[in-house]
Amino acid sequence: MLRVIAGRHFHSPSKVRVLGRPAFHDTSLSRDVAHLGERWGYENFGDVSVKELVASVEDADPQRVEELMEVLEVEWEWKIYRLSDGQRRRVQLLLGLARRNRVLLLDEVTTDLDLVARQNLLQFLKDESDLRGVTIIYATHIFDGLDKWATDLVYITQGTVTVNNKLSELEELNALKAKNTPAPLFRLVEGWLRKEFEERQRRRKANPSTTDDKEGYGDAERTMFTGFARGSVIPTPNLNANDTTEQREAARLAAMTPAQRERYEWQMQHQGTATVTNDNGDSCFSAGRLGFNKSNPLPAAQ
C-alpha cells in the first residue's frame, strides 16, 4: 500500500490521491512525498563518504541535515562499504529525510537501528508532525514505545482495512490500559495477528490446495513501474502494435482483468506521454515513448 501511495504502481487517477493530486500521474509529488524503508542499493555507490552522498541530494536543507546527523549519530567521514547494517540504515534515513517533505511514507525504517537511535528517530518524526504538520504513515511490526507516539492506527488483513481508528478511541486498547497491561499496544496487535494466523491455518487445513498469495485482492492487479512512473521515465510494452484480426484484439481484451483493462485504456488514451515539470510545477514539455523506446513508437500523426 505504501508503494501505491508513493506513486510506484499504476492506478486510475481518481483511485489514489495524495495532497489532492493523483499519486501515480502527478510527477510534482516527488517534491512533497518521501518513501523510505525499501532495500537500499548502496552497492552501486562505490566506497563513497557520507559527505559525498549528502552533497548529491537535491534541495537538501543544511540545517536539517546537521540536526539529523546528531539525531542519527552519523559522521561525515563514514565510508559506505565499511559500515555495519545499522550504520548504513542511519545513512539511508539521513539521505531520505534531508529534504523537507509534506508526506513521509515509512516502511519498517527502524529495522537494524539500536534502541537509542530508534528512540531518537521517533522523537524527530513526532516533532515533524507536531511542529511542521507533516503527515507520517509508518508501517511496522515493532511496537515498543509507540503507545503514545501515533495518533491513528490502521490494521490491514488480506487486503482489507479491518481497523481504522484514533488510538485514543480504540476500546480494546483502552481496556488493556485500564488493566495496567504491560505494552498494551503490542498485546493488542499480537492478539489480532494470532487470530489472523489461526484463521489462515483453518483455511489451509480445509483446502490444502489453496494459497493466500492473492486472497482478498479480488480483481486487483499488482503492477510495478508500468508506463511513466512518477519521478522516472520507463518504457512500457508496445501498446501500439496492430493485431492481425479484430477477433484477436477482442479476445485479448476479454482475457484482461478489470484492472488490466483500465490500465490499457488509460495508456492508449494518453498515448504514453509524460509531462516533465520544473521545480515550480510548471510544465516544461511532454514526451512520448518514441523518445525513450524506439521499439515502442507513438502512432504516426494523421
PDB file of C-alpha atoms in Angstrom:
ATOM      1  CA  MET A   1       0.000   0.000   0.000  1.00  0.00           C
ATOM      2  CA  LEU A   2       2.823   2.437   0.774  1.00  0.00           C
ATOM      3  CA  ARG A   3       4.225   1.844  -2.718  1.00  0.00           C
ATOM      4  CA  VAL A   4       0.836   2.688  -4.221  1.00  0.00           C
ATOM      5  CA  ILE A   5       0.593   5.908  -2.197  1.00  0.00           C
ATOM      6  CA  ALA A   6       4.185   6.712  -3.182  1.00  0.00           C
ATOM      7  CA  GLY A   7       3.231   6.535  -6.864  1.00  0.00           C
ATOM      8  CA  ARG A   8       5.185   3.364  -7.661  1.00  0.00           C
ATOM      9  CA  HIS A   9       2.205   1.445  -9.071  1.00  0.00           C
ATOM     10  CA  PHE A  10      -0.200   2.347 -11.852  1.00  0.00           C
ATOM     11  CA  HIS A  11      -3.782   3.180 -10.901  1.00  0.00           C
ATOM     12  CA  SER A  12      -6.674   5.248 -12.183  1.00  0.00           C
ATOM     13  CA  PRO A  13      -6.102   8.974 -11.405  1.00  0.00           C
ATOM     14  CA  SER A  14      -9.249   9.023  -9.260  1.00  0.00           C
ATOM     15  CA  LYS A  15      -8.369   5.958  -7.161  1.00  0.00           C
ATOM     16  CA  VAL A  16      -5.373   7.175  -5.124  1.00  0.00           C
ATOM     17  CA  ARG A  17      -4.804  10.860  -4.444  1.00  0.00           C
ATOM     18  CA  VAL A  18      -2.121  12.462  -2.276  1.00  0.00           C
ATOM     19  CA  LEU A  19      -2.422  16.127  -1.318  1.00  0.00           C
ATOM     20  CA  GLY A  20      -5.356  16.276  -3.724  1.00  0.00           C
ATOM     21  CA  ARG A  21      -3.292  15.044  -6.682  1.00  0.00           C
ATOM     22  CA  PRO A  22      -3.163  11.603  -8.381  1.00  0.00           C
ATOM     23  CA  ALA A  23      -0.338   9.660  -6.739  1.00  0.00           C
ATOM     24  CA  PHE A  24       0.982   7.948  -9.888  1.00  0.00           C
ATOM     25  CA  HIS A  25       0.355  10.535 -12.599  1.00  0.00           C
ATOM     26  CA  ASP A  26       1.441  13.794 -10.932  1.00  0.00           C
ATOM     27  CA  THR A  27       5.237  13.850 -11.087  1.00  0.00           C
ATOM     28  CA  SER A  28       5.427  17.023  -8.993  1.00  0.00           C
ATOM     29  CA  LEU A  29       4.520  14.964  -5.903  1.00  0.00           C
ATOM     30  CA  SER A  30       8.098  13.705  -5.827  1.00  0.00           C
ATOM     31  CA  ARG A  31       8.994  17.059  -4.216  1.00  0.00           C
ATOM     32  CA  ASP A  32       6.415  16.617  -1.440  1.00  0.00           C
ATOM     33  CA  VAL A  33       6.377  12.887  -0.715  1.00  0.00           C
ATOM     34  CA  ALA A  34       9.249  10.718   0.567  1.00  0.00           C
ATOM     35  CA  HIS A  35       9.106   6.914   0.688  1.00  0.00           C
ATOM     36  CA  LEU A  36      11.690   5.272   2.944  1.00  0.00           C
ATOM     37  CA  GLY A  37      12.352   1.733   4.003  1.00  0.00           C
ATOM     38  CA  GLU A  38      12.935  -0.203   0.819  1.00  0.00           C
ATOM     39  CA  ARG A  39      16.189  -2.032   0.268  1.00  0.00           C
ATOM     40  CA  TRP A  40      18.967   0.472  -0.291  1.00  0.00           C
ATOM     41  CA  GLY A  41      21.245  -0.384  -3.212  1.00  0.00           C
ATOM     42  CA  TYR A  42      24.333   1.136  -1.643  1.00  0.00           C
ATOM     43  CA  GLU A  43      26.488  -1.351  -3.563  1.00  0.00           C
ATOM     44  CA  ASN A  44      26.126   0.854  -6.629  1.00  0.00           C
ATOM     45  CA  PHE A  45      27.674   3.907  -4.959  1.00  0.00           C
ATOM     46  CA  GLY A  46      31.207   2.653  -4.512  1.00  0.00           C
ATOM     47  CA  ASP A  47      33.051   3.272  -1.267  1.00  0.00           C
ATOM     48  CA  VAL A  48      31.997   6.923  -1.007  1.00  0.00           C
ATOM     49  CA  SER A  49      31.739   9.030   2.129  1.00  0.00           C
ATOM     50  CA  VAL A  50      28.590  10.309   3.801  1.00  0.00           C
ATOM     51  CA  LYS A  51      29.654  13.842   2.907  1.00  0.00           C
ATOM     52  CA  GLU A  52      29.725  12.954  -0.799  1.00  0.00           C
ATOM     53  CA  LEU A  53      26.332  11.265  -0.611  1.00  0.00           C
ATOM     54  CA  VAL A  54      24.675  14.214   1.153  1.00  0.00           C
ATOM     55  CA  ALA A  55      26.154  16.593  -1.432  1.00  0.00           C
ATOM     56  CA  SER A  56      24.329  14.623  -4.140  1.00  0.00           C
ATOM     57  CA  VAL A  57      20.885  15.112  -2.545  1.00  0.00           C
ATOM     58  CA  GLU A  58      18.903  17.741  -4.437  1.00  0.00           C
ATOM     59  CA  ASP A  59      17.407  20.554  -2.309  1.00  0.00           C
ATOM     60  CA  ALA A  60      18.855  19.186   0.934  1.00  0.00           C
ATOM     61  CA  ASP A  61      18.320  21.533   3.882  1.00  0.00           C
ATOM     62  CA  PRO A  62      21.750  22.115   5.534  1.00  0.00           C
ATOM     63  CA  GLN A  63      20.297  22.891   8.957  1.00  0.00           C
ATOM     64  CA  ARG A  64      18.062  19.844   8.781  1.00  0.00           C
ATOM     65  CA  VAL A  65      20.993  17.658   7.732  1.00  0.00           C
ATOM     66  CA  GLU A  66      23.026  18.813  10.733  1.00  0.00           C
ATOM     67  CA  GLU A  67      20.116  18.018  13.052  1.00  0.00           C
ATOM     68  CA  LEU A  68      19.690  14.565  11.521  1.00  0.00           C
ATOM     69  CA  MET A  69      23.431  13.900  11.773  1.00  0.00           C
ATOM     70  CA  GLU A  70      23.127  14.449  15.516  1.00  0.00           C
ATOM     71  CA  VAL A  71      19.849  12.525  15.896  1.00  0.00           C
ATOM     72  CA  LEU A  72      21.123   9.503  13.969  1.00  0.00           C
ATOM     73  CA  GLU A  73      24.737   9.789  15.188  1.00  0.00           C
ATOM     74  CA  VAL A  74      26.185   9.795  11.682  1.00  0.00           C
ATOM     75  CA  GLU A  75      29.709  11.004  10.885  1.00  0.00           C
ATOM     76  CA  TRP A  76      30.695  12.874   7.713  1.00  0.00           C
ATOM     77  CA  GLU A  77      33.761  10.696   7.155  1.00  0.00           C
ATOM     78  CA  TRP A  78      31.927   7.365   7.246  1.00  0.00           C
ATOM     79  CA  LYS A  79      32.603   5.198   4.181  1.00  0.00           C
ATOM     80  CA  ILE A  80      29.632   3.140   2.997  1.00  0.00           C
ATOM     81  CA  TYR A  81      31.452  -0.161   2.486  1.00  0.00           C
ATOM     82  CA  ARG A  82      32.975  -0.026   5.967  1.00  0.00           C
ATOM     83  CA  LEU A  83      29.710   0.376   7.909  1.00  0.00           C
ATOM     84  CA  SER A  84      27.532  -2.084   9.779  1.00  0.00           C
ATOM     85  CA  ASP A  85      23.941  -2.726   8.650  1.00  0.00           C
ATOM     86  CA  GLY A  86      22.667  -0.414  11.386  1.00  0.00           C
ATOM     87  CA  GLN A  87      25.013   2.399  10.353  1.00  0.00           C
ATOM     88  CA  ARG A  88      24.015   2.015   6.703  1.00  0.00           C
ATOM     89  CA  ARG A  89      20.360   2.257   7.726  1.00  0.00           C
ATOM     90  CA  ARG A  90      21.119   5.528   9.522  1.00  0.00           C
ATOM     91  CA  VAL A  91      22.791   6.931   6.417  1.00  0.00           C
ATOM     92  CA  GLN A  92      19.832   5.856   4.283  1.00  0.00           C
ATOM     93  CA  LEU A  93      17.466   7.680   6.655  1.00  0.00           C
ATOM     94  CA  LEU A  94      19.711  10.756   6.646  1.00  0.00           C
ATOM     95  CA  LEU A  95      19.572  10.956   2.849  1.00  0.00           C
ATOM     96  CA  GLY A  96      15.846  10.265   2.690  1.00  0.00           C
ATOM     97  CA  LEU A  97      14.953  12.895   5.286  1.00  0.00           C
ATOM     98  CA  ALA A  98      17.446  15.571   4.183  1.00  0.00           C
ATOM     99  CA  ARG A  99      14.750  17.455   2.270  1.00  0.00           C
ATOM    100  CA  ARG A 100      11.632  18.934   3.814  1.00  0.00           C
ATOM    101  CA  ASN A 101       8.587  16.911   2.714  1.00  0.00           C
ATOM    102  CA  ARG A 102       4.888  17.209   3.424  1.00  0.00           C
ATOM    103  CA  VAL A 103       4.254  13.448   3.499  1.00  0.00           C
ATOM    104  CA  LEU A 104       6.568  10.713   4.835  1.00  0.00           C
ATOM    105  CA  LEU A 105       5.868   7.069   3.997  1.00  0.00           C
ATOM    106  CA  LEU A 106       7.984   4.888   6.270  1.00  0.00           C
ATOM    107  CA  ASP A 107       8.217   1.118   5.882  1.00  0.00           C
ATOM    108  CA  GLU A 108       9.949  -0.619   8.812  1.00  0.00           C
ATOM    109  CA  VAL A 109      12.539   2.180   8.952  1.00  0.00           C
ATOM    110  CA  THR A 110      13.752   1.285  12.447  1.00  0.00           C
ATOM    111  CA  THR A 111      14.968  -2.165  11.376  1.00  0.00           C
ATOM    112  CA  ASP A 112      18.698  -2.523  12.172  1.00  0.00           C
ATOM    113  CA  LEU A 113      18.670   0.532  14.478  1.00  0.00           C
ATOM    114  CA  ASP A 114      19.755   0.206  18.080  1.00  0.00           C
ATOM    115  CA  LEU A 115      17.475   1.313  20.907  1.00  0.00           C
ATOM    116  CA  VAL A 116      18.871   4.845  21.266  1.00  0.00           C
ATOM    117  CA  ALA A 117      18.902   5.569  17.519  1.00  0.00           C
ATOM    118  CA  ARG A 118      15.344   4.267  17.209  1.00  0.00           C
ATOM    119  CA  GLN A 119      14.005   6.451  20.003  1.00  0.00           C
ATOM    120  CA  ASN A 120      15.864   9.493  18.670  1.00  0.00           C
ATOM    121  CA  LEU A 121      14.361   8.955  15.220  1.00  0.00           C
ATOM    122  CA  LEU A 122      10.836   8.507  16.572  1.00  0.00           C
ATOM    123  CA  GLN A 123      11.141  11.760  18.530  1.00  0.00           C
ATOM    124  CA  PHE A 124      12.403  13.570  15.419  1.00  0.00           C
ATOM    125  CA  LEU A 125       9.431  12.275  13.427  1.00  0.00           C
ATOM    126  CA  LYS A 126       6.994  13.254  16.170  1.00  0.00           C
ATOM    127  CA  ASP A 127       8.380  16.784  16.106  1.00  0.00           C
ATOM    128  CA  GLU A 128       7.999  16.812  12.314  1.00  0.00           C
ATOM    129  CA  SER A 129       4.309  16.082  12.717  1.00  0.00           C
ATOM    130  CA  ASP A 130       3.622  18.300  15.729  1.00  0.00           C
ATOM    131  CA  LEU A 131       5.662  21.330  14.669  1.00  0.00           C
ATOM    132  CA  ARG A 132       5.615  21.237  10.858  1.00  0.00           C
ATOM    133  CA  GLY A 133       2.323  19.454  10.223  1.00  0.00           C
ATOM    134  CA  VAL A 134       3.957  16.631   8.277  1.00  0.00           C
ATOM    135  CA  THR A 135       1.735  13.620   7.583  1.00  0.00           C
ATOM    136  CA  ILE A 136       3.532  10.397   8.551  1.00  0.00           C
ATOM    137  CA  ILE A 137       2.393   6.883   7.647  1.00  0.00           C
ATOM    138  CA  TYR A 138       4.551   4.343   9.429  1.00  0.00           C
ATOM    139  CA  ALA A 139       4.236   0.611   8.688  1.00  0.00           C
ATOM    140  CA  THR A 140       5.866  -1.521  11.367  1.00  0.00           C
ATOM    141  CA  HIS A 141       5.819  -4.760  13.323  1.00  0.00           C
ATOM    142  CA  ILE A 142       7.836  -3.236  16.175  1.00  0.00           C
ATOM    143  CA  PHE A 143       5.533  -1.591  18.702  1.00  0.00           C
ATOM    144  CA  ASP A 144       7.860  -0.793  21.581  1.00  0.00           C
ATOM    145  CA  GLY A 145       7.366   2.809  22.641  1.00  0.00           C
ATOM    146  CA  LEU A 146       4.549   3.518  20.153  1.00  0.00           C
ATOM    147  CA  ASP A 147       1.637   3.522  22.627  1.00  0.00           C
ATOM    148  CA  LYS A 148       1.713   7.319  22.838  1.00  0.00           C
ATOM    149  CA  TRP A 149       3.585   8.068  19.617  1.00  0.00           C
ATOM    150  CA  ALA A 150       0.931   7.563  16.947  1.00  0.00           C
ATOM    151  CA  THR A 151      -2.384   9.383  16.631  1.00  0.00           C
ATOM    152  CA  ASP A 152      -4.189   6.798  14.485  1.00  0.00           C
ATOM    153  CA  LEU A 153      -3.908   3.079  13.785  1.00  0.00           C
ATOM    154  CA  VAL A 154      -4.822   1.213  10.596  1.00  0.00           C
ATOM    155  CA  TYR A 155      -4.761  -2.587  10.530  1.00  0.00           C
ATOM    156  CA  ILE A 156      -4.950  -4.362   7.159  1.00  0.00           C
ATOM    157  CA  THR A 157      -5.513  -8.077   6.732  1.00  0.00           C
ATOM    158  CA  GLN A 158      -5.876  -9.940   3.438  1.00  0.00           C
ATOM    159  CA  GLY A 159      -6.022  -6.637   1.550  1.00  0.00           C
ATOM    160  CA  THR A 160      -8.907  -5.282   3.661  1.00  0.00           C
ATOM    161  CA  VAL A 161      -8.811  -2.468   6.225  1.00  0.00           C
ATOM    162  CA  THR A 162     -10.262  -4.035   9.366  1.00  0.00           C
ATOM    163  CA  VAL A 163      -9.330  -1.292  11.853  1.00  0.00           C
ATOM    164  CA  ASN A 164      -9.044   2.455  11.214  1.00  0.00           C
ATOM    165  CA  ASN A 165      -9.321   4.440  14.431  1.00  0.00           C
ATOM    166  CA  LYS A 166      -7.652   7.032  16.560  1.00  0.00           C
ATOM    167  CA  LEU A 167      -5.562   5.318  19.216  1.00  0.00           C
ATOM    168  CA  SER A 168      -7.415   7.170  21.946  1.00  0.00           C
ATOM    169  CA  GLU A 169     -10.731   5.747  20.695  1.00  0.00           C
ATOM    170  CA  LEU A 170      -9.718   2.072  20.434  1.00  0.00           C
ATOM    171  CA  GLU A 171     -11.874   0.382  23.062  1.00  0.00           C
ATOM    172  CA  GLU A 172      -9.745  -2.777  23.148  1.00  0.00           C
ATOM    173  CA  LEU A 173      -6.600  -0.725  23.745  1.00  0.00           C
ATOM    174  CA  ASN A 174      -8.243   1.387  26.439  1.00  0.00           C
ATOM    175  CA  ALA A 175      -9.435  -1.786  28.165  1.00  0.00           C
ATOM    176  CA  LEU A 176      -5.892  -3.179  28.259  1.00  0.00           C
ATOM    177  CA  LYS A 177      -4.597   0.109  29.650  1.00  0.00           C
ATOM    178  CA  ALA A 178      -7.287   0.071  32.357  1.00  0.00           C
ATOM    179  CA  LYS A 179      -5.996  -3.345  33.440  1.00  0.00           C
ATOM    180  CA  ASN A 180      -2.426  -1.961  33.561  1.00  0.00           C
ATOM    181  CA  THR A 181      -1.377  -4.498  30.941  1.00  0.00           C
ATOM    182  CA  PRO A 182       2.326  -4.079  30.066  1.00  0.00           C
ATOM    183  CA  ALA A 183       2.909  -2.895  26.476  1.00  0.00           C
ATOM    184  CA  PRO A 184      -0.840  -2.685  25.709  1.00  0.00           C
ATOM    185  CA  LEU A 185      -0.461  -1.770  22.015  1.00  0.00           C
ATOM    186  CA  PHE A 186       1.873  -4.716  21.467  1.00  0.00           C
ATOM    187  CA  ARG A 187      -0.551  -7.083  23.212  1.00  0.00           C
ATOM    188  CA  LEU A 188      -3.497  -5.760  21.196  1.00  0.00           C
ATOM    189  CA  VAL A 189      -1.808  -6.229  17.837  1.00  0.00           C
ATOM    190  CA  GLU A 190      -0.420  -9.601  18.901  1.00  0.00           C
ATOM    191  CA  GLY A 191      -3.986 -10.743  19.522  1.00  0.00           C
ATOM    192  CA  TRP A 192      -5.079  -9.596  16.059  1.00  0.00           C
ATOM    193  CA  LEU A 193      -2.137 -11.313  14.367  1.00  0.00           C
ATOM    194  CA  ARG A 194      -2.670 -14.570  16.272  1.00  0.00           C
ATOM    195  CA  LYS A 195      -6.345 -14.566  15.283  1.00  0.00           C
ATOM    196  CA  GLU A 196      -5.390 -13.972  11.664  1.00  0.00           C
ATOM    197  CA  PHE A 197      -2.781 -16.756  11.825  1.00  0.00           C
ATOM    198  CA  GLU A 198      -5.277 -19.249  13.272  1.00  0.00           C
ATOM    199  CA  GLU A 199      -7.862 -18.359  10.621  1.00  0.00           C
ATOM    200  CA  ARG A 200      -5.278 -18.840   7.878  1.00  0.00           C
ATOM    201  CA  GLN A 201      -4.338 -22.239   9.314  1.00  0.00           C
ATOM    202  CA  ARG A 202      -8.000 -23.301   9.354  1.00  0.00           C
ATOM    203  CA  ARG A 203      -8.408 -22.319   5.697  1.00  0.00           C
ATOM    204  CA  ARG A 204      -5.310 -24.276   4.698  1.00  0.00           C
ATOM    205  CA  LYS A 205      -6.452 -27.389   6.531  1.00  0.00           C
ATOM    206  CA  ALA A 206      -9.909 -27.124   4.972  1.00  0.00           C
ATOM    207  CA  ASN A 207      -8.473 -26.722   1.472  1.00  0.00           C
ATOM    208  CA  PRO A 208      -4.752 -27.630   1.284  1.00  0.00           C
ATOM    209  CA  SER A 209      -4.547 -26.828  -2.449  1.00  0.00           C
ATOM    210  CA  THR A 210      -5.197 -23.103  -1.965  1.00  0.00           C
ATOM    211  CA  THR A 211      -2.721 -20.364  -1.059  1.00  0.00           C
ATOM    212  CA  ASP A 212      -3.114 -16.885   0.390  1.00  0.00           C
ATOM    213  CA  ASP A 213      -0.995 -15.163  -2.257  1.00  0.00           C
ATOM    214  CA  LYS A 214      -3.923 -13.430  -3.974  1.00  0.00           C
ATOM    215  CA  GLU A 215      -6.664 -13.968  -1.449  1.00  0.00           C
ATOM    216  CA  GLY A 216      -8.517 -10.770  -0.591  1.00  0.00           C
ATOM    217  CA  TYR A 217      -7.338  -8.856  -3.646  1.00  0.00           C
ATOM    218  CA  GLY A 218     -10.330  -9.617  -5.902  1.00  0.00           C
ATOM    219  CA  ASP A 219      -9.690  -8.422  -9.446  1.00  0.00           C
ATOM    220  CA  ALA A 220      -6.910  -6.043  -8.416  1.00  0.00           C
ATOM    221  CA  GLU A 221      -3.552  -6.481 -10.073  1.00  0.00           C
ATOM    222  CA  ARG A 222      -0.074  -5.918  -8.696  1.00  0.00           C
ATOM    223  CA  THR A 223       1.617  -3.649 -11.221  1.00  0.00           C
ATOM    224  CA  MET A 224       5.051  -2.113 -10.757  1.00  0.00           C
ATOM    225  CA  PHE A 225       6.694   0.583 -12.880  1.00  0.00           C
ATOM    226  CA  THR A 226       4.149   0.467 -15.702  1.00  0.00           C
ATOM    227  CA  GLY A 227       4.224   3.407 -18.076  1.00  0.00           C
ATOM    228  CA  PHE A 228       5.770   6.623 -16.852  1.00  0.00           C
ATOM    229  CA  ALA A 229       6.146   6.168 -13.110  1.00  0.00           C
ATOM    230  CA  ARG A 230       6.421   9.307 -11.048  1.00  0.00           C
ATOM    231  CA  GLY A 231       9.943  10.638 -10.970  1.00  0.00           C
ATOM    232  CA  SER A 232      11.207   8.430 -13.789  1.00  0.00           C
ATOM    233  CA  VAL A 233      10.500   7.630 -17.410  1.00  0.00           C
ATOM    234  CA  ILE A 234      10.186   3.913 -18.021  1.00  0.00           C
ATOM    235  CA  PRO A 235       9.223   2.238 -21.318  1.00  0.00           C
ATOM    236  CA  THR A 236       6.110   0.076 -21.491  1.00  0.00           C
ATOM    237  CA  PRO A 237       5.265  -2.876 -23.716  1.00  0.00           C
ATOM    238  CA  ASN A 238       4.325  -1.940 -27.260  1.00  0.00           C
ATOM    239  CA  LEU A 239       0.702  -0.964 -26.830  1.00  0.00           C
ATOM    240  CA  ASN A 240       0.520   0.360 -30.394  1.00  0.00           C
ATOM    241  CA  ALA A 241       1.274  -2.924 -32.143  1.00  0.00           C
ATOM    242  CA  ASN A 242      -1.504  -3.929 -34.567  1.00  0.00           C
ATOM    243  CA  ASP A 243      -3.160  -7.314 -34.043  1.00  0.00           C
ATOM    244  CA  THR A 244      -3.751  -9.316 -37.169  1.00  0.00           C
ATOM    245  CA  THR A 245      -7.514  -9.603 -36.673  1.00  0.00           C
ATOM    246  CA  GLU A 246     -10.274  -7.822 -34.796  1.00  0.00           C
ATOM    247  CA  GLN A 247     -11.175 -11.156 -33.228  1.00  0.00           C
ATOM    248  CA  ARG A 248      -7.727 -11.494 -31.681  1.00  0.00           C
ATOM    249  CA  GLU A 249      -7.950  -7.962 -30.238  1.00  0.00           C
ATOM    250  CA  ALA A 250     -11.391  -8.689 -28.801  1.00  0.00           C
ATOM    251  CA  ALA A 251     -10.171 -11.947 -27.299  1.00  0.00           C
ATOM    252  CA  ARG A 252      -7.172 -10.198 -25.733  1.00  0.00           C
ATOM    253  CA  LEU A 253      -9.366  -7.535 -24.126  1.00  0.00           C
ATOM    254  CA  ALA A 254     -11.824 -10.167 -22.900  1.00  0.00           C
ATOM    255  CA  ALA A 255      -8.981 -12.035 -21.179  1.00  0.00           C
ATOM    256  CA  MET A 256      -7.877  -8.955 -19.217  1.00  0.00           C
ATOM    257  CA  THR A 257      -8.829  -8.368 -15.614  1.00  0.00           C
ATOM    258  CA  PRO A 258     -10.731  -5.128 -14.928  1.00  0.00           C
ATOM    259  CA  ALA A 259      -7.520  -3.590 -13.579  1.00  0.00           C
ATOM    260  CA  GLN A 260      -5.570  -4.580 -16.713  1.00  0.00           C
ATOM    261  CA  ARG A 261      -8.277  -3.219 -18.992  1.00  0.00           C
ATOM    262  CA  GLU A 262      -8.449   0.070 -17.088  1.00  0.00           C
ATOM    263  CA  ARG A 263      -4.670   0.473 -17.322  1.00  0.00           C
ATOM    264  CA  TYR A 264      -4.640  -0.383 -21.030  1.00  0.00           C
ATOM    265  CA  GLU A 265      -7.423   2.081 -21.859  1.00  0.00           C
ATOM    266  CA  TRP A 266      -5.784   4.871 -19.866  1.00  0.00           C
ATOM    267  CA  GLN A 267      -2.417   4.342 -21.540  1.00  0.00           C
ATOM    268  CA  MET A 268      -3.914   4.272 -25.023  1.00  0.00           C
ATOM    269  CA  GLN A 269      -5.955   7.403 -24.297  1.00  0.00           C
ATOM    270  CA  HIS A 270      -2.878   9.309 -23.145  1.00  0.00           C
ATOM    271  CA  GLN A 271      -0.648   7.893 -25.894  1.00  0.00           C
ATOM    272  CA  GLY A 272       2.110   7.073 -23.427  1.00  0.00           C
ATOM    273  CA  THR A 273       3.129  10.676 -22.768  1.00  0.00           C
ATOM    274  CA  ALA A 274       4.867  12.007 -19.692  1.00  0.00           C
ATOM    275  CA  THR A 275       4.805  15.644 -18.636  1.00  0.00           C
ATOM    276  CA  VAL A 276       8.097  16.963 -17.255  1.00  0.00           C
ATOM    277  CA  THR A 277       7.840  19.885 -14.845  1.00  0.00           C
ATOM    278  CA  ASN A 278      10.303  22.321 -13.325  1.00  0.00           C
ATOM    279  CA  ASP A 279      10.753  22.951  -9.590  1.00  0.00           C
ATOM    280  CA  ASN A 280       7.769  25.310  -9.579  1.00  0.00           C
ATOM    281  CA  GLY A 281       5.478  22.691 -11.052  1.00  0.00           C
ATOM    282  CA  ASP A 282       5.289  24.421 -14.446  1.00  0.00           C
ATOM    283  CA  SER A 283       5.093  22.136 -17.440  1.00  0.00           C
ATOM    284  CA  CYS A 284       8.318  22.199 -19.468  1.00  0.00           C
ATOM    285  CA  PHE A 285       7.496  19.637 -22.144  1.00  0.00           C
ATOM    286  CA  SER A 286       5.660  16.396 -22.804  1.00  0.00           C
ATOM    287  CA  ALA A 287       7.490  13.392 -24.207  1.00  0.00           C
ATOM    288  CA  GLY A 288       6.168  10.232 -25.800  1.00  0.00           C
ATOM    289  CA  ARG A 289       7.537   6.702 -25.829  1.00  0.00           C
ATOM    290  CA  LEU A 290       9.335   7.375 -29.104  1.00  0.00           C
ATOM    291  CA  GLY A 291      11.931   9.423 -27.253  1.00  0.00           C
ATOM    292  CA  PHE A 292      12.738   6.646 -24.830  1.00  0.00           C
ATOM    293  CA  ASN A 293      11.981   3.352 -26.537  1.00  0.00           C
ATOM    294  CA  LYS A 294      12.258   3.160 -30.313  1.00  0.00           C
ATOM    295  CA  SER A 295      10.692  -0.284 -30.403  1.00  0.00           C
ATOM    296  CA  ASN A 296       7.548   1.217 -28.896  1.00  0.00           C
ATOM    297  CA  PRO A 297       6.725   4.287 -31.040  1.00  0.00           C
ATOM    298  CA  LEU A 298       3.707   6.524 -30.847  1.00  0.00           C
ATOM    299  CA  PRO A 299       1.166   6.290 -33.687  1.00  0.00           C
ATOM    300  CA  ALA A 300       2.031   8.379 -36.732  1.00  0.00           C
ATOM    301  CA  ALA A 301       0.334  11.760 -36.871  1.00  0.00           C
ATOM    302  CA  GLN A 302      -2.785  11.778 -39.060  1.00  0.00           C
TER     303      GLN A 302
END
